[in-house]
Coordinates of C-alpha atoms in Angstrom, one line a residue:
G1 CA 10.8 -102.4 -9.6
K2 CA 10.3 -103.0 -5.6
G3 CA 14.0 -101.7 -4.7
E4 CA 13.8 -98.5 -7.2
G5 CA 9.9 -97.2 -5.6
G6 CA 11.9 -97.5 -2.0
A7 CA 14.6 -95.2 -2.9
R8 CA 11.6 -92.9 -4.7
E9 CA 10.2 -92.9 -1.0
E10 CA 13.1 -92.6 0.6
W11 CA 13.9 -89.5 -1.5
E12 CA 10.6 -87.9 -1.3
R13 CA 10.7 -88.3 2.6
R14 CA 14.0 -86.5 2.5
E15 CA 12.8 -83.7 0.0
R16 CA 9.8 -83.4 2.3
K17 CA 12.3 -83.2 5.5
I18 CA 14.0 -80.5 4.0
Q19 CA 11.2 -78.6 3.1
I20 CA 9.8 -78.5 6.4
R21 CA 13.4 -77.7 7.7
I22 CA 13.7 -74.5 4.9
Q23 CA 10.3 -73.4 6.1
E24 CA 11.3 -73.6 10.1
L25 CA 14.0 -71.8 9.2
R26 CA 12.4 -68.8 7.4
L27 CA 10.1 -68.7 10.2
E28 CA 12.9 -68.3 12.5
E29 CA 14.5 -65.9 10.3
R30 CA 11.1 -64.2 9.9
R31 CA 10.6 -64.1 13.6
R32 CA 14.8 -62.9 13.9
Q33 CA 14.0 -59.9 11.4
R34 CA 10.8 -58.9 13.4
I35 CA 12.8 -58.8 16.9
G36 CA 15.7 -57.3 15.2
S37 CA 13.6 -54.1 13.7
R38 CA 11.4 -54.1 16.8
T39 CA 15.0 -53.4 19.0
E40 CA 15.7 -50.8 16.0
Q41 CA 12.4 -49.5 16.2
Q42 CA 12.9 -49.4 20.0
R43 CA 16.3 -47.9 19.4
R44 CA 15.2 -45.2 17.3
L45 CA 12.3 -44.5 19.3
G46 CA 14.2 -43.9 22.5
Q47 CA 16.6 -41.5 20.8
W48 CA 13.7 -39.8 19.5
E49 CA 12.6 -39.7 23.0
R50 CA 15.9 -38.5 24.3
E51 CA 15.8 -35.7 21.7
G52 CA 12.1 -34.6 22.6
Q53 CA 13.3 -34.5 26.6
R54 CA 16.2 -32.5 25.7
K55 CA 14.2 -30.4 23.7
A56 CA 11.5 -30.7 26.3
R57 CA 14.1 -29.4 29.0
E58 CA 15.7 -26.9 26.8
A59 CA 12.2 -25.2 26.6
E60 CA 11.4 -25.7 29.9
M61 CA 14.6 -23.8 30.8
M62 CA 13.8 -21.3 28.0
D63 CA 10.1 -20.9 29.8
Q64 CA 12.0 -20.0 33.2
Q65 CA 14.3 -17.7 31.9
E66 CA 11.0 -16.0 30.0
R67 CA 9.0 -16.2 33.1
V68 CA 11.7 -14.8 35.5
R69 CA 12.3 -12.0 32.7
Q70 CA 8.6 -11.2 32.6
M71 CA 8.2 -11.2 36.4
E72 CA 11.6 -8.7 36.3
V73 CA 9.7 -6.5 33.6
E74 CA 6.7 -6.7 35.9
E75 CA 8.3 -5.8 39.1
E76 CA 10.0 -2.7 37.0
D77 CA 6.8 -1.9 35.7
D78 CA 5.1 -1.8 39.2
R79 CA 8.2 0.2 40.6
L80 CA 7.6 2.9 37.7
M81 CA 4.2 2.8 38.2
E82 CA 4.5 3.6 42.0
E83 CA 7.1 6.4 41.3
E84 CA 5.1 7.8 38.9
M85 CA 2.2 8.1 41.2
E86 CA 4.1 9.3 44.3
L87 CA 5.4 11.7 41.6
R88 CA 1.7 12.8 40.8
M89 CA 0.7 13.2 44.4
E90 CA 3.9 15.3 45.3
R91 CA 2.9 17.3 42.0
M92 CA -0.8 17.7 43.1
A93 CA 0.4 18.3 46.6
N94 CA 3.0 21.1 45.4
Q95 CA -0.1 22.2 43.2
K96 CA -2.3 22.9 46.2
R97 CA 0.3 24.4 48.2
A98 CA 1.1 26.8 45.2
V99 CA -3.0 27.2 45.1
L100 CA -2.6 27.8 48.9
E101 CA 0.4 30.4 48.9

C-alpha cells in the first residue's frame, strides 16, 4: 500500500527531473547550434566580404589603369589635334604666300 505509493512518487519525481534535464539539454544544444551556425555564417560572410573586397580592389585597379589609358589616349588626341591645327595653319599660310607670290 503505502510503501508502493511512495516508490511510485519517487519514480515520478525522478522522471520529472529527467524530463526537465532533457529539455535543458535540448535548449542548450539548440543554443549551441545557433551560435555554431552564427559563427559559420560570420565566417562565410567574412569570406564573401574578403572576396568582395579583393574583387573591388581588382576592379579599382582596372579602373585606374583604364583611366590612365583613357588620359593617355586623350593626351595623344590633343597632341594630334594641335599638330593638325599647326599643319592647317601652316598650309593656309603657304596658300596665302602662294597667292601673294
